[in-house]
Amino acid sequence: VDENSVCRGRFFERIADIVNARRNAQSKMRQVYERDEYLFRMAVDPENELTEEQKKDIAEFWDRYSFAYKNNPETQRYFSGISGAFNASYIGFGLQYYYLNRYWNHITVALIRNKNFLDLVFPQAKHPKTIIRNMWARYYTEDRRLITRQEAIDIVTAELRKPTTRQLIIKPDDGEEGKGIEFLDKNSDAEAINHAFSRMKEKFICQEVIKNHESYAAAHPDSLNTLRIATLFIKNEVRLIGTVWRMGGTDKKVDNWAAGGIACSVNEDGICASFAVDHHGVRYDRHPSGFEFAGHKLYNYQKAVDKAKQLHSTIPQLRYISWDFAIDEQGEAILIELNCCGSAELLEMNGIPSYIDKETLKPILDDILIKRFFYDRANWNWDYREYCDHVEIVRYAGQALSVKVPETLRGKKVTRILGRAFAGKEVTSICIPSSVANIDKNAFAGVPKDCTVSISHSTTELPKI
């Protein structure tokens, strides 16, 4: 390194680039691992042991992804032990939520899951009756007519006075895990309603409280007990991943699993499994109320599943959806909300693999963790992306006028040069090895016009800039 370069700070800037790239690579999966570790601290250890054959099955499936994601067999052990059903394709919620979901669901359609817009997105579904809406601190009627706060209070008050109204619920329009929910009953006066609005602040919805069909109310009548139906849009069809029946605990008005509810799996005939689990992996052979899960049949289960699959087919932008449906007193399937992705743990503690089976999950992981996954790297001369089996050049950072692109970096072949990789460099010649099979059309944009590019020992004129 020449003295002038050091004085101009290039030497130290490059050290910073190298160090930062290394740190970023080391932390790329940190959230995933930390969230998976949280499960082991949070859940009750089922104290099971994997057999040697099971360990081999897990390794054979997951080792191919170790460049991107280092699977911890404890994940499969936990879910197998809690559910009583071994499956090598169980995944941790960290991998599902922080990584797979980035590629699987387009965040540009996040509006779809907003409770204030569900009826517009899915007019073909039945929804809870809406009393008033709050969108960005502005109040609206059910049909979205702008009103004042006082008018909203009056509408809610009038609704509570109707003989047919039992209770109303107020919830954030983009909330999760049952957080921030409030209930209004017939004793709620205008002042109580006003205070409830103040606590919610903005972006909420006030709806009727649905009364369950008797087959759903049987376990815990004080909560709305719903079906969590997970569906996957893959290969031009919507497939059912699995269903669990969520119900409130002894002292809970909501069925949300993370808020103290419990859940049991439901088979394709709408028959409940013999046990349920809570958020900590504790198994219940009976509901705390004494209700027995085993063999209980849920009314119109298939109707809710068919509706979920129909709705999913209309939004291919979301590939993985967890739907919440209630079955009301008349047996109608009511769409409560949808979750883009949803909890892997809720399914897998009940013995339902989050991606159906190994055959379904493998091509997904191959695409995301092998084909698309890379680490940003840097050395003295190059910024580059390291993939599982090759390297792509991002930027030339060296100072030489005559540049030779390396055939390998970190022991992997350099196969591609990305756009504007040499922009701003006063280079006179660039020599590219035969390993590079893909050169972006504007890879040499921004370099001097008299620069020559040598590819596989032949000289090619630089494209006109």
Coordinates of C-alpha atoms in Angstrom, one line a residue, residues 33 39 59 291 443 450 461:
Y33 CA -30.8 -18.6 16.4
L39 CA -38.0 -21.9 22.7
A59 CA -28.7 -34.8 9.7
F291 CA -63.7 -31.2 28.9
A443 CA -20.9 -4.6 -15.4
D450 CA -10.5 3.0 -23.8
E461 CA -14.4 -4.3 -27.1

